[in-house]
Amino acid sequence: MLRRISGGDRDAFRQLYLRYHRRLARFLSRVTRGREDAEEIVNDTLWIVWQRAGEFRNASRVSTWIMGIAYRRALKLIRRAATHSRVMSLEGAELEAVAVDALEAADTRQMLERALKRLPLEQRLVLEFTYYLDHSCEEIAEIMECPVNTVKTRMFHARRKLRAVLGEGASPKAGG
Amino acid sequence: MSIDLEGTSCDAEAARLLPWFVNGTLVPADAERVSRHLEHCAVCRADLDHERALRTILRNDGPIEYAPQAGLALSMARIDEMTRDLPVADAPPPPRVSRWRRPSATQWLSAAVVVQAIGIGVLGWSVAGRPGEDRAAPRYQTLSSATPVATGVHLRAVFAPAMKVDELRQLLGARRLYIVAGPTDAGVFTLGALDPVTDATRVQALLTDLRGHPEVLFAEPAAVDGTSIR
Ligand SMILES: [Zn+2]
């Protein structure tokens, strides 16, 4: 598929676009400010795929390669947005504020969303790559261009912080 | 509560692998290792339930649907523009990814409009594409009789493939729109307004109206002559 795209095959590109649009857009809309940002990154990403399909090496899965491109585009956009408004950081004193927020939230899902938004971006992304997109630890390391151990550590911190926010009494129930 | 903040949490490597045990992506040896650890670690067993519930919640994110047609149409249109300007044998151009940012995307769309206007109005549709590539004349070009001078804001729109010519004519007529160019390979039309609309609020109202139409898959502004509507 990528070889056809690198040869300028529009039909192949169309197929790839349709195959990846949903996966990318849904994921990206979760970690950005919403659908508009997500669509922008999806288009960016698949445009880069069109241009660089010839650079793909079979060492990695196609989905991992494409997700890596999306990840770097998302980082840029999110970091640019973050310079305008203070977002996505949960350190020290903020933890308390979040816990209060959490108490006021209507349900577990909302509390979880709030807690997720306050996770450091890298931790949030590892969580989403793992649970939302079912990537392996090694694939995430490739996507994020970091050591596997860093992925595990980020995940560990993310879990710990979510637990601190959600607490025992608010242990998430599936479907509730 | 399974991870105790006071320091009695399990810190085995198996505990750190738990999330990927949950999503089923561990290599067999690691999966086996986690299984064995779970047998004698109550902390991790509780964690396992928690992580499974967390995964379920994260994956169940409501009925948000995304329509890929609009983005696909834009991307294909962009490829059109790119390939039209480039000799095919050359090395790929340096990536211009930053041009997709919204402000410059408008610039790009603006350039596209100009190229198309020239192609149709002056040269006919004989703009050089990739060798061997068909570039059919825009099918609906004759829908608008005397083509007005292009002024004010232009729009780009994609209509449902099943839309009939009559319906299209009616849709455009009711909104005093005419076709400036299109459709491209990707089905993108460039539309102009018979009563030039430059006021951002009115453009937005027009777009909202168009997007609400069941046969309009996609509509967005395209600026011409330096007119910015953002
Ligand atoms: Zn354990």
Short mmCIF file of C-alpha atoms in Angstrom, two decimals, chain A residues 106-110 171-176, chain B residues 53 56-57 60:
data_model
loop_
_atom_site.label_atom_id
_atom_site.label_comp_id
_atom_site.label_asym_id
_atom_site.label_seq_id
_atom_site.Cartn_x
_atom_site.Cartn_y
_atom_site.Cartn_z
CA ALA A 106 -21.21 14.21 38.31
CA ASP A 107 -19.88 10.74 37.65
CA THR A 108 -16.82 8.61 37.35
CA ARG A 109 -16.50 9.22 33.67
CA GLN A 110 -16.41 12.97 34.17
CA SER A 171 -13.11 3.03 41.54
CA PRO A 172 -14.34 3.07 37.95
CA LYS A 173 -17.06 0.64 37.03
CA ALA A 174 -17.22 -0.51 33.49
CA GLY A 175 -20.15 0.98 31.69
CA GLY A 176 -21.11 3.19 34.61
CA ALA B 53 -12.39 -1.11 34.08
CA THR B 56 -13.36 -0.19 29.18
CA ILE B 57 -14.23 3.37 30.10
CA ASN B 60 -16.30 3.64 25.37
#
